[in-house]
Short mmCIF file of C-alpha atoms in Angstrom, two decimals:
data_model
loop_
_atom_site.label_atom_id
_atom_site.label_comp_id
_atom_site.label_asym_id
_atom_site.label_seq_id
_atom_site.Cartn_x
_atom_site.Cartn_y
_atom_site.Cartn_z
CA MET G 34 1.53 5.02 -64.49
CA THR G 35 2.64 2.42 -66.97
CA GLY G 36 5.06 4.79 -68.71
CA GLY G 37 4.58 3.16 -72.11
CA VAL G 38 5.25 -0.35 -70.82
CA THR G 39 3.12 -2.77 -72.81
CA ARG G 40 1.07 -5.63 -71.39
CA ALA G 41 3.41 -8.07 -73.15
CA GLU G 42 6.38 -6.49 -71.35
CA TYR G 43 4.72 -6.91 -67.95
CA CYS G 44 4.14 -10.55 -68.91
CA VAL G 45 7.82 -10.97 -69.87
CA VAL G 46 8.94 -9.60 -66.50
CA ALA G 47 6.39 -11.75 -64.64
CA CYS G 48 7.64 -14.85 -66.47
CA ALA G 49 11.26 -13.92 -65.75
CA GLU G 50 10.40 -13.68 -62.05
CA ALA G 51 9.26 -17.32 -62.10
CA TRP G 52 12.92 -18.38 -62.38
CA ARG G 53 14.26 -16.03 -59.65
CA GLY G 54 16.41 -17.88 -57.16
CA ASP G 55 16.42 -21.14 -59.12
CA GLY G 56 20.21 -21.26 -59.42
CA GLU G 57 22.01 -23.52 -61.87
CA ILE G 58 19.13 -25.35 -63.52
CA LEU G 59 17.59 -25.53 -66.96
CA ALA G 60 14.92 -22.93 -67.66
CA ALA G 61 12.49 -24.59 -70.07
CA PRO G 62 10.12 -21.97 -71.49
CA MET G 63 7.33 -22.82 -73.93
CA GLY G 64 5.96 -19.86 -75.88
CA ALA G 65 7.51 -16.58 -76.97
CA VAL G 66 6.89 -14.54 -73.81
CA PRO G 67 8.31 -17.18 -71.42
CA ARG G 68 11.31 -17.62 -73.74
CA ILE G 69 12.02 -13.89 -73.63
CA GLY G 70 11.39 -13.93 -69.87
CA ALA G 71 13.88 -16.75 -69.27
CA ARG G 72 16.52 -14.89 -71.27
CA LEU G 73 15.80 -11.69 -69.38
CA ALA G 74 16.17 -13.55 -66.06
CA LYS G 75 19.48 -15.02 -67.16
CA ARG G 76 20.84 -11.67 -68.30
CA THR G 77 19.85 -9.96 -65.05
CA PHE G 78 19.09 -11.61 -61.72
CA ALA G 79 19.48 -15.33 -62.52
CA PRO G 80 22.81 -15.71 -64.36
CA GLY G 81 23.15 -19.37 -63.38
CA LEU G 82 20.20 -20.47 -65.53
CA MET G 83 20.81 -22.80 -68.45
CA LEU G 84 18.95 -22.29 -71.73
CA THR G 85 18.52 -24.40 -74.85
CA ASP G 86 18.36 -23.52 -78.51
CA GLY G 87 14.94 -25.19 -78.59
CA GLU G 88 16.50 -28.42 -79.82
CA ALA G 89 19.49 -30.34 -78.54
CA MET G 90 22.01 -27.69 -77.45
CA ILE G 91 22.52 -25.74 -74.26
CA VAL G 92 23.46 -22.26 -75.37
CA TYR G 93 25.26 -19.47 -73.64
CA GLY G 94 24.50 -16.04 -74.98
CA ASP G 95 21.33 -15.26 -76.78
CA PRO G 96 20.10 -16.60 -80.11
CA GLU G 97 17.82 -13.57 -80.52
CA VAL G 98 20.89 -11.34 -80.79
CA GLY G 99 22.80 -11.12 -84.04
CA GLY G 100 26.06 -12.04 -82.33
CA PRO G 101 27.52 -15.52 -82.12
CA GLU G 102 25.70 -18.12 -80.10
CA VAL G 103 27.99 -20.29 -78.03
CA VAL G 104 27.14 -23.90 -77.33
CA GLU G 105 28.07 -24.87 -73.79
CA GLY G 106 26.45 -28.27 -73.65
CA TRP G 107 24.57 -31.05 -75.40
CA LEU G 108 21.07 -31.94 -74.34
CA PRO G 109 19.36 -34.40 -76.66
CA TYR G 110 15.91 -35.70 -75.76
CA ARG G 111 17.04 -38.55 -73.57
CA ALA G 112 19.36 -36.34 -71.54
CA HIS G 113 16.60 -33.73 -71.29
CA LEU G 114 14.26 -36.33 -69.79
CA ALA G 115 16.96 -37.27 -67.29
CA LEU G 116 17.26 -33.61 -66.31
CA VAL G 117 13.48 -33.49 -65.82
CA THR G 118 13.44 -36.49 -63.53
CA GLY G 119 16.55 -35.31 -61.70
CA GLY G 120 14.65 -32.13 -60.88
CA ARG G 121 17.30 -29.70 -62.20
CA ARG G 122 14.82 -27.96 -64.47
CA HIS G 123 11.96 -25.51 -64.09
CA VAL G 124 9.51 -25.71 -66.95
CA MET G 125 6.92 -23.12 -67.92
CA MET G 126 4.36 -25.01 -69.99
CA GLY G 127 1.29 -23.91 -71.87
CA ALA G 128 -2.19 -25.02 -70.88
CA SER G 129 -5.24 -25.48 -73.07
CA GLN G 130 -7.22 -25.99 -69.85
CA LEU G 131 -6.24 -25.42 -66.22
CA ASP G 132 -8.29 -25.92 -63.08
CA ARG G 133 -8.05 -24.37 -59.61
CA HIS G 134 -5.89 -27.24 -58.31
CA GLY G 135 -3.38 -26.81 -61.13
CA ASN G 136 -4.44 -29.78 -63.25
CA GLN G 137 -3.48 -28.97 -66.84
CA ASN G 138 -4.69 -30.31 -70.18
CA ILE G 139 -2.93 -30.13 -73.54
CA SER G 140 -4.24 -33.42 -74.93
CA CYS G 141 -7.82 -33.00 -76.14
CA ILE G 142 -11.07 -31.17 -75.55
CA GLY G 143 -14.17 -33.22 -74.82
CA ASP G 144 -14.42 -36.94 -74.22
CA TRP G 145 -11.00 -38.56 -74.59
CA LYS G 146 -12.50 -41.59 -76.38
CA ARG G 147 -13.70 -39.38 -79.20
CA PRO G 148 -12.61 -35.81 -78.59
CA LYS G 149 -14.35 -32.76 -79.92
CA ARG G 150 -10.90 -31.25 -80.50
CA GLN G 151 -7.77 -33.34 -80.57
CA LEU G 152 -4.80 -31.28 -79.44
CA LEU G 153 -1.14 -32.19 -79.06
CA GLY G 154 -1.32 -35.15 -76.67
CA VAL G 155 -0.02 -35.43 -73.09
CA ARG G 156 3.59 -35.00 -74.26
CA GLY G 157 5.83 -34.65 -71.19
CA ALA G 158 3.31 -33.01 -68.88
CA PRO G 159 2.92 -36.04 -66.57
CA VAL G 160 6.68 -36.48 -66.10
CA ASN G 161 7.28 -32.73 -65.77
CA THR G 162 4.76 -32.11 -63.05
CA LEU G 163 5.81 -35.04 -60.86
CA ASN G 164 9.52 -34.38 -61.11
CA ASN G 165 10.61 -30.78 -61.58
CA PRO G 166 9.26 -27.33 -60.68
CA THR G 167 6.44 -26.42 -63.06
CA SER G 168 4.82 -23.09 -63.93
CA TYR G 169 2.28 -22.25 -66.60
CA TRP G 170 1.91 -19.55 -69.22
CA VAL G 171 -1.55 -18.62 -70.51
CA PRO G 172 -1.36 -15.87 -73.14
CA ARG G 173 -5.13 -15.35 -73.14
CA HIS G 174 -6.79 -15.61 -69.74
CA SER G 175 -10.32 -16.87 -70.42
CA ARG G 176 -13.08 -19.14 -69.17
CA ARG G 177 -12.15 -21.60 -71.91
CA VAL G 178 -8.76 -22.09 -70.29
CA PHE G 179 -9.61 -21.66 -66.59
CA VAL G 180 -12.23 -24.34 -66.18
CA GLU G 181 -13.94 -26.10 -63.30
CA ARG G 182 -12.60 -29.47 -64.49
CA VAL G 183 -10.08 -30.21 -67.21
CA ASP G 184 -11.10 -32.85 -69.77
CA MET G 185 -7.84 -34.81 -69.50
CA VAL G 186 -5.32 -34.42 -66.67
CA CYS G 187 -1.92 -34.17 -68.36
CA GLY G 188 -0.06 -31.94 -65.89
CA VAL G 189 -0.93 -33.14 -62.37
CA GLY G 190 -2.52 -30.68 -59.92
CA HIS G 191 -2.33 -30.67 -56.14
CA ASP G 192 -5.51 -32.70 -55.50
CA ARG G 193 -4.60 -35.40 -57.99
CA ALA G 194 -1.00 -35.65 -56.77
CA ALA G 195 -2.19 -35.99 -53.17
CA ALA G 196 -4.65 -38.70 -54.13
CA ALA G 197 -1.94 -40.61 -56.00
CA GLY G 198 0.25 -40.88 -52.90
CA PRO G 199 3.74 -40.05 -51.63
CA ALA G 200 5.58 -41.06 -54.82
CA ALA G 201 3.52 -38.48 -56.70
CA THR G 202 3.85 -35.65 -54.18
CA ARG G 203 7.52 -36.18 -53.31
CA PHE G 204 8.89 -33.83 -55.97
CA HIS G 205 5.60 -32.22 -57.06
CA ASP G 206 6.18 -28.45 -57.11
CA LEU G 207 3.74 -26.16 -58.93
CA ARG G 208 5.06 -22.62 -58.79
CA CYS G 209 2.98 -20.00 -60.59
CA VAL G 210 0.67 -19.25 -63.50
CA VAL G 211 1.39 -16.15 -65.57
CA THR G 212 -1.40 -14.89 -67.82
CA ASP G 213 -1.97 -11.75 -69.88
CA LEU G 214 -4.01 -10.39 -66.96
CA ALA G 215 -2.31 -11.50 -63.77
CA VAL G 216 0.15 -13.70 -61.91
CA LEU G 217 -1.47 -16.50 -59.95
CA ASP G 218 -0.06 -19.01 -57.49
CA PHE G 219 -1.19 -21.72 -55.09
CA ALA G 220 -0.32 -20.01 -51.79
CA THR G 221 -3.66 -20.82 -50.15
CA PRO G 222 -4.40 -23.25 -47.30
CA ASP G 223 -5.90 -25.78 -49.73
CA ARG G 224 -3.31 -24.99 -52.40
CA THR G 225 -5.78 -23.76 -54.98
CA LEU G 226 -5.23 -20.85 -57.35
CA ARG G 227 -5.25 -17.29 -56.09
CA VAL G 228 -4.16 -14.03 -57.65
CA ARG G 229 -0.69 -12.97 -56.55
CA SER G 230 -0.59 -9.77 -58.59
CA LEU G 231 -2.61 -7.97 -61.23
CA HIS G 232 -0.85 -6.50 -64.24
CA PRO G 233 -1.16 -2.68 -64.18
CA GLY G 234 -4.40 -1.60 -65.82
CA VAL G 235 -6.22 -4.87 -65.05
CA THR G 236 -9.06 -4.93 -62.52
CA ALA G 237 -9.90 -7.78 -60.16
CA GLU G 238 -13.32 -7.87 -61.77
CA ALA G 239 -11.82 -8.48 -65.23
CA VAL G 240 -9.84 -11.46 -63.92
CA ARG G 241 -12.87 -12.93 -62.11
CA GLU G 242 -14.91 -12.46 -65.27
CA ALA G 243 -12.32 -14.35 -67.36
CA THR G 244 -12.05 -17.26 -64.94
CA GLY G 245 -14.43 -20.23 -65.07
CA PHE G 246 -14.48 -20.82 -61.31
CA PRO G 247 -14.81 -18.55 -58.26
CA LEU G 248 -11.47 -16.87 -57.65
CA ASP G 249 -10.47 -15.06 -54.45
CA ILE G 250 -8.63 -11.84 -55.05
CA ALA G 251 -7.55 -9.92 -51.96
CA ASP G 252 -8.60 -6.25 -51.73
CA ASP G 253 -4.98 -5.28 -51.29
CA VAL G 254 -3.61 -7.49 -54.11
CA PRO G 255 -0.43 -5.86 -55.43
CA SER G 256 0.37 -4.89 -59.00
CA THR G 257 2.84 -6.90 -61.06
CA ARG G 258 6.14 -5.10 -60.71
CA GLU G 259 7.37 -2.53 -63.20
CA PRO G 260 10.29 -3.45 -65.42
CA THR G 261 13.42 -1.43 -64.73
CA PRO G 262 14.72 0.82 -67.52
CA ALA G 263 17.61 -1.62 -68.01
CA GLU G 264 15.20 -4.55 -68.33
CA LEU G 265 13.07 -2.67 -70.84
CA ARG G 266 16.13 -1.89 -72.91
CA LEU G 267 17.20 -5.55 -72.84
CA ILE G 268 13.74 -6.75 -73.87
CA ARG G 269 13.28 -4.20 -76.64
CA GLU G 270 16.78 -3.90 -78.05
CA VAL G 271 18.60 -7.10 -77.26
CA ILE G 272 16.34 -10.07 -76.56
CA ASP G 273 13.25 -9.38 -78.66
CA PRO G 274 13.90 -6.58 -81.15
CA GLU G 275 11.49 -8.27 -83.58
CA GLY G 276 8.61 -7.86 -81.12
CA ALA G 277 7.54 -11.51 -80.86
CA ARG G 278 6.13 -10.67 -77.41
CA GLU G 279 3.63 -8.21 -78.89
CA ARG G 280 2.34 -10.80 -81.34
CA GLU G 281 1.71 -13.26 -78.49
CA VAL G 282 0.10 -10.64 -76.22
CA PRO G 283 -1.26 -7.82 -78.38
CA SER G 284 -1.65 -4.47 -76.67
CA MET T 141 17.72 -53.98 -100.00
CA THR T 142 14.90 -51.81 -101.31
CA ALA T 143 12.16 -50.08 -99.36
CA GLU T 144 9.68 -52.45 -101.01
CA GLU T 145 11.64 -55.49 -99.84
CA ALA T 146 11.77 -54.15 -96.29
CA VAL T 147 8.08 -53.36 -96.22
CA GLY T 148 7.43 -56.78 -97.77
CA ARG T 149 8.56 -58.26 -94.44
CA ILE T 150 5.82 -56.46 -92.56
CA ARG T 151 2.55 -58.33 -92.06
CA SER T 152 -0.87 -56.95 -91.25
CA GLY T 153 -1.47 -56.78 -87.52
CA MET T 154 2.18 -56.27 -86.60
CA THR T 155 3.52 -53.73 -84.12
CA VAL T 156 5.76 -51.27 -85.94
CA GLY T 157 8.01 -48.76 -84.18
CA ILE T 158 8.97 -45.67 -86.16
CA GLY T 159 12.05 -43.64 -85.22
CA GLY T 160 12.65 -39.91 -85.38
CA TRP T 161 10.68 -37.35 -83.41
CA GLY T 162 7.78 -35.14 -84.52
CA SER T 163 8.68 -33.88 -87.98
CA ARG T 164 12.37 -34.76 -87.60
CA ARG T 165 14.33 -37.58 -89.22
CA LYS T 166 11.35 -39.80 -89.93
CA PRO T 167 11.92 -42.82 -92.21
CA MET T 168 9.48 -41.35 -94.71
CA ALA T 169 10.64 -43.42 -97.71
CA LEU T 170 9.69 -46.55 -95.75
CA VAL T 171 6.43 -44.95 -94.62
CA ARG T 172 5.63 -44.16 -98.25
CA ALA T 173 6.44 -47.75 -99.21
CA LEU T 174 4.07 -48.90 -96.46
CA LEU T 175 1.36 -46.65 -97.92
CA ARG T 176 1.76 -48.43 -101.26
CA SER T 177 1.58 -51.88 -99.65
CA GLU T 178 -1.44 -53.99 -98.79
CA VAL T 179 -0.46 -54.08 -95.11
CA THR T 180 -3.11 -52.93 -92.68
CA ASP T 181 -4.26 -53.24 -89.05
CA LEU T 182 -0.92 -52.00 -87.70
CA THR T 183 -0.06 -50.99 -84.17
CA VAL T 184 2.27 -48.02 -84.55
CA VAL T 185 4.64 -46.88 -81.79
CA SER T 186 6.03 -43.43 -82.52
CA PHE T 187 7.04 -40.05 -81.18
CA GLY T 188 4.48 -38.89 -83.66
CA GLY T 189 4.90 -36.76 -86.74
CA PRO T 190 3.71 -37.00 -90.35
CA ASP T 191 4.47 -40.76 -90.27
CA VAL T 192 1.51 -41.12 -87.94
CA GLY T 193 -0.54 -38.70 -90.04
CA LEU T 194 0.06 -40.43 -93.38
CA LEU T 195 -0.43 -43.98 -92.11
CA THR T 196 -3.56 -42.96 -90.23
CA ALA T 197 -5.03 -41.14 -93.23
CA ALA T 198 -4.40 -44.23 -95.36
CA GLY T 199 -6.28 -46.45 -92.91
CA LYS T 200 -3.19 -48.52 -92.06
CA VAL T 201 -3.35 -47.97 -88.32
CA ARG T 202 -5.58 -49.84 -85.92
CA LYS T 203 -3.82 -48.69 -82.79
CA LEU T 204 -1.39 -45.91 -82.06
CA VAL T 205 0.97 -45.79 -79.09
CA THR T 206 2.23 -42.25 -78.62
CA ALA T 207 2.59 -39.22 -76.35
CA PHE T 208 1.83 -36.66 -79.07
CA ALA T 209 1.70 -36.03 -82.79
CA THR T 210 3.10 -32.79 -84.17
CA LEU T 211 4.68 -31.26 -87.26
CA ASP T 212 6.88 -29.03 -85.03
CA SER T 213 6.60 -25.77 -86.96
CA ILE T 214 2.90 -26.60 -87.38
CA PRO T 215 1.90 -27.58 -83.85
CA LEU T 216 -0.89 -30.09 -84.56
CA GLU T 217 -0.78 -33.06 -86.96
CA PRO T 218 -3.94 -32.63 -89.05
CA HIS T 219 -4.56 -36.27 -90.01
CA PHE T 220 -3.99 -37.54 -86.47
CA ARG T 221 -6.35 -34.88 -85.25
CA ALA T 222 -9.05 -35.79 -87.77
CA ALA T 223 -8.70 -39.53 -87.10
CA ARG T 224 -9.12 -38.98 -83.37
CA GLU T 225 -12.11 -36.69 -83.83
CA ARG T 226 -13.75 -39.29 -86.08
CA GLY T 227 -12.92 -42.06 -83.61
CA ASP T 228 -11.01 -43.95 -86.32
CA ILE T 229 -8.06 -45.22 -84.31
CA GLU T 230 -7.40 -46.83 -80.97
CA LEU T 231 -4.97 -44.80 -78.91
CA THR T 232 -2.60 -45.77 -76.13
CA GLU T 233 -1.65 -42.35 -74.88
CA LEU T 234 1.50 -42.42 -72.78
CA ASP T 235 3.83 -39.78 -71.40
CA GLU T 236 7.04 -39.16 -73.42
CA SER T 237 9.23 -40.59 -70.69
CA MET T 238 6.96 -43.63 -70.36
CA MET T 239 7.50 -44.23 -74.08
CA MET T 240 11.26 -44.06 -73.57
CA TRP T 241 11.22 -46.42 -70.59
CA GLY T 242 8.82 -48.81 -72.32
CA LEU T 243 11.25 -49.12 -75.23
CA THR T 244 14.18 -49.39 -72.81
CA ALA T 245 12.42 -52.19 -70.91
CA ALA T 246 11.97 -54.07 -74.19
CA VAL T 247 15.65 -53.58 -75.05
CA HIS T 248 16.65 -55.00 -71.67
CA ARG T 249 14.14 -57.86 -71.89
CA LEU T 250 12.34 -56.62 -68.79
CA PRO T 251 8.55 -56.79 -68.40
CA PHE T 252 8.40 -53.20 -67.15
CA LEU T 253 10.44 -50.36 -65.67
CA PRO T 254 9.35 -48.19 -62.74
CA VAL T 255 8.88 -44.45 -63.21
CA ARG T 256 7.08 -41.63 -61.46
CA ALA T 257 5.49 -40.24 -64.63
CA GLY T 258 1.86 -41.12 -65.10
CA LEU T 259 0.90 -41.24 -61.43
CA GLY T 260 -2.01 -38.90 -60.73
CA SER T 261 -2.56 -38.12 -64.41
CA ASP T 262 -5.29 -39.34 -66.74
CA VAL T 263 -2.69 -41.42 -68.56
CA MET T 264 -3.72 -44.02 -65.99
CA THR T 265 -7.43 -43.41 -66.54
CA VAL T 266 -7.33 -43.77 -70.31
CA ASN T 267 -5.04 -46.82 -70.08
CA PRO T 268 -6.85 -48.91 -67.48
CA GLY T 269 -4.42 -51.77 -68.08
CA LEU T 270 -1.50 -49.83 -66.57
CA ARG T 271 -0.28 -51.15 -63.23
CA THR T 272 1.78 -49.73 -60.40
CA VAL T 273 4.58 -51.45 -58.51
CA THR T 274 5.73 -51.00 -54.92
CA SER T 275 9.40 -50.47 -54.24
CA PRO T 276 10.79 -53.41 -52.24
CA TYR T 277 13.17 -51.05 -50.41
CA GLU T 278 12.62 -48.94 -47.31
CA ASP T 279 11.02 -46.03 -49.18
CA GLY T 280 8.13 -48.31 -50.16
CA GLU T 281 7.16 -45.92 -52.97
CA GLU T 282 4.36 -46.97 -55.27
CA LEU T 283 5.50 -46.21 -58.80
CA MET T 284 4.17 -46.60 -62.32
CA ALA T 285 5.25 -49.87 -63.93
CA VAL T 286 5.69 -48.93 -67.60
CA PRO T 287 5.18 -52.09 -69.64
CA ALA T 288 7.82 -53.03 -72.21
CA LEU T 289 7.04 -51.76 -75.70
CA ARG T 290 8.16 -54.75 -77.74
CA LEU T 291 8.12 -54.24 -81.48
CA ASP T 292 7.82 -56.68 -84.35
CA VAL T 293 9.53 -54.24 -86.68
CA ALA T 294 11.40 -50.94 -86.30
CA LEU T 295 11.88 -48.41 -89.09
CA VAL T 296 14.49 -45.68 -88.70
CA HIS T 297 16.33 -43.18 -90.91
CA LEU T 298 19.94 -42.10 -90.32
CA ASN T 299 22.45 -40.05 -92.24
CA ARG T 300 24.90 -42.84 -93.08
CA ALA T 301 25.07 -46.61 -92.84
CA ASP T 302 27.36 -49.35 -94.04
CA ALA T 303 26.16 -52.47 -95.81
CA GLN T 304 26.41 -54.51 -92.58
CA GLY T 305 23.80 -52.36 -90.83
CA ASN T 306 25.94 -50.05 -88.74
CA GLY T 307 24.25 -46.65 -88.69
CA GLN T 308 25.68 -43.18 -88.15
CA TYR T 309 23.72 -40.05 -87.25
CA LEU T 310 25.29 -36.66 -87.94
CA GLY T 311 22.56 -34.41 -86.56
CA PRO T 312 22.32 -33.04 -83.01
CA ASP T 313 19.93 -35.62 -81.56
CA PRO T 314 19.85 -39.44 -81.70
CA TYR T 315 16.19 -39.32 -80.65
CA PHE T 316 15.36 -42.92 -79.70
CA ASP T 317 16.36 -44.68 -82.91
CA ASP T 318 18.79 -47.17 -81.36
CA LEU T 319 16.16 -48.09 -78.76
CA PHE T 320 13.59 -48.67 -81.51
CA CYS T 321 16.00 -50.97 -83.35
CA GLU T 322 17.00 -52.95 -80.25
CA ALA T 323 13.40 -53.24 -79.01
CA ALA T 324 12.34 -54.86 -82.30
CA ALA T 325 12.54 -58.41 -83.62
CA GLU T 326 13.55 -56.93 -86.99
CA ALA T 327 14.79 -53.44 -87.81
CA TYR T 328 15.12 -51.71 -91.15
CA LEU T 329 17.54 -48.84 -91.40
CA CYS T 330 17.27 -46.42 -94.25
CA CYS T 331 19.93 -43.81 -94.77
CA GLU T 332 20.95 -40.91 -96.96
CA ARG T 333 24.01 -42.75 -98.17
CA VAL T 334 25.52 -46.21 -97.77
CA VAL T 335 29.25 -45.79 -97.19
CA ALA T 336 32.24 -48.06 -96.74
CA THR T 337 32.71 -48.79 -93.04
CA ALA T 338 36.07 -47.03 -93.14
CA GLU T 339 34.33 -43.76 -94.16
CA PHE T 340 32.46 -43.40 -90.86
CA ALA T 341 35.50 -41.95 -89.11
CA ASP T 342 35.75 -39.05 -91.57
CA ALA T 343 32.22 -37.85 -90.88
CA GLY T 344 32.21 -37.83 -87.07
CA GLY T 345 33.54 -39.26 -83.85
CA PRO T 346 32.76 -42.78 -82.63
CA GLN T 347 29.77 -41.50 -80.64
CA THR T 348 27.96 -40.79 -83.93
CA LEU T 349 27.77 -44.56 -84.55
CA LEU T 350 24.31 -44.90 -83.09
CA VAL T 351 22.89 -48.14 -84.42
CA LYS T 352 24.87 -51.38 -84.39
CA ARG T 353 24.55 -54.11 -86.99
CA HIS T 354 23.39 -56.83 -84.57
CA ALA T 355 20.14 -54.87 -84.20
CA VAL T 356 19.54 -54.28 -87.91
CA THR T 357 17.97 -56.70 -90.39
CA GLY T 358 18.29 -54.66 -93.55
CA VAL T 359 19.81 -51.43 -94.88
CA ILE T 360 18.14 -49.32 -97.54
CA GLU T 361 19.80 -46.37 -99.27
CA THR T 362 17.15 -43.68 -99.67
CA PRO T 363 18.65 -40.28 -100.49
CA GLY T 364 16.12 -37.68 -99.36
CA GLY T 365 14.31 -40.51 -97.61
CA ALA T 366 13.33 -38.42 -94.60
CA HIS T 367 11.69 -35.75 -96.79
CA PHE T 368 9.67 -33.67 -95.91
CA THR T 369 10.91 -34.03 -92.34
CA SER T 370 14.40 -32.82 -91.41
CA CYS T 371 17.58 -34.86 -91.67
CA VAL T 372 20.23 -32.39 -90.57
CA PRO T 373 22.96 -31.75 -91.56
CA ASP T 374 22.01 -33.27 -94.92
CA TYR T 375 18.85 -31.14 -95.17
CA GLY T 376 16.36 -29.26 -93.05
CA ARG T 377 12.62 -29.67 -93.00
CA ASP T 378 10.90 -28.75 -96.29
CA GLU T 379 8.61 -26.17 -94.74
CA ALA T 380 6.89 -25.24 -98.00
CA PHE T 381 6.05 -28.85 -98.70
CA GLN T 382 4.97 -29.46 -95.12
CA SER T 383 2.56 -26.50 -95.28
CA ALA T 384 1.15 -27.85 -98.54
CA TYR T 385 0.71 -31.23 -96.80
CA ALA T 386 -1.08 -29.68 -93.82
CA LYS T 387 -3.24 -27.50 -96.05
CA ALA T 388 -4.27 -30.43 -98.23
CA ALA T 389 -5.03 -32.54 -95.15
CA ALA T 390 -7.72 -30.09 -94.12
CA ASP T 391 -9.90 -30.85 -97.14
CA PRO T 392 -10.81 -34.30 -98.54
CA GLU T 393 -10.79 -33.16 -102.17
CA ALA T 394 -7.41 -31.42 -101.78
CA TRP T 395 -6.07 -34.50 -100.01
CA ARG T 396 -7.10 -36.77 -102.88
CA GLU T 397 -5.24 -34.44 -105.24
CA PHE T 398 -2.18 -34.40 -102.95
CA THR T 399 -2.23 -38.20 -102.80
CA ARG T 400 -2.58 -38.47 -106.56
CA ARG T 401 0.24 -36.05 -107.19
CA PHE T 402 2.76 -37.18 -104.59
CA LEU T 403 1.89 -40.57 -103.15
CA SER T 404 0.47 -42.66 -105.96
CA GLY T 405 3.78 -43.67 -107.54
CA ASP T 406 7.09 -45.04 -106.33
CA GLU T 407 9.84 -43.13 -104.52
CA GLU T 408 11.38 -41.94 -107.77
CA ARG T 409 8.07 -40.43 -108.85
CA TYR T 410 7.71 -38.88 -105.42
CA ARG T 411 11.10 -37.18 -105.80
CA ALA T 412 10.21 -35.93 -109.27
CA ALA T 413 6.89 -34.56 -108.04
CA VAL T 414 8.61 -32.85 -105.09
CA ALA T 415 11.19 -31.32 -107.44
CA ALA T 416 8.39 -30.01 -109.67
CA PHE T 417 6.63 -28.62 -106.62
CA GLY T 418 9.87 -26.87 -105.60
CA ARG T 419 10.19 -25.28 -109.03
CA GLU T 420 6.72 -23.79 -108.67
CA GLY T 421 8.27 -21.77 -105.84
CA ILE T 422 5.27 -21.97 -103.59
#
């Protein structure tokens, strides 16, 4: 049983797990749930992680807590980009569209020349995906996001990296995709998306239904792990007492 | 010099680099002066924020070179978005790091610099002019050759400057302002306060002296000149005003009213209108 654990809390734990074993690198979360997840990872099983204040400082401690936040380093944009290309960073980006190979789009929907919906732009997705470990966070798993083909490849997927040659694949490292329904990864022979775990209460059918391409889900696919009581306390009382996670993934 | 004098040096068709990042430390007083000028047909190079939005909405931009346009606390820049959806502007969409290396190449007088970013992405598809280069060393890697982003003019805003054109930033991030200045044939530096050179040392260590006078053509004192973007520690972003901007941008009639109220006069009138807006306590 879920024991009162919310869907958002499973998502936080699943995001935290993305940084397990990463060592002394920068965790770069985008979105509330990944941010809480990165802080949970740092406070529990990944103490070596570095975190930023969302701008130019590396902070030790936790800005979500009332206590003092200690700056341990300076990371303005240029230095941040150096960290990206040096590989000492694992980013969890958002995705307006994502395909089975891991190509991601945050630039625009429709024809690039005259888009139906202009979004943010490519931002750092091309440099991120070719240089440092990259995961994705999708707060609402749907056919609009998981599409057959993305309209503009910003983050580079496995097929496109392979086609671009050794300089593109050398440090290309897509890790996982956490959604409000499941955790997915690329651990298939052709390195396309598969379901690694389903969040408790979610059926395989629901995930297939919300995905815009055929998705293999093993009969014995495990459930996303339960948070420990200590992790739940940290999430609820220390890292996110305001409940930002529940606003991003409503129960 | 004044913002009008600086903008008076800009000709239609020029390539103008604008410093800051998103809705942070943008040289908005100079952008507003540009809005009041006759200049048009600009190529704008920017880590885009409301500078891009305002110039685009005013029809000043022919071509935009950017990796994004955002208002930070409001994720999407509404005017940029509308201009793209109407097909009003040409776009050279590059990755953030490609922008940085393009400016760096220009600073170093190189035709390009090699990077990995861009390979495999549609940045190459939508910019068919981009080329790759093969490493002459044993690795033989084929990398992206980011072309130099040379600028006719750069516009930046810093916290302090002296009359000679030395500029000091007191916030947490230099962004790419020194690169913009050095990549440009002429650079105009506006600042919160012009100080005596000897005063720099009181405000911060030598590493805060970001822009050097050899790269600056003119200095303009524009207190509040980054408004409504942030210029910490002097002031943060004016979130109430920014929301009003974004809200007005969504509707042509509301935008005409916003333009009339805030952008139809000089900088002094702008400040007075902003002060009146603040008193309304919206």
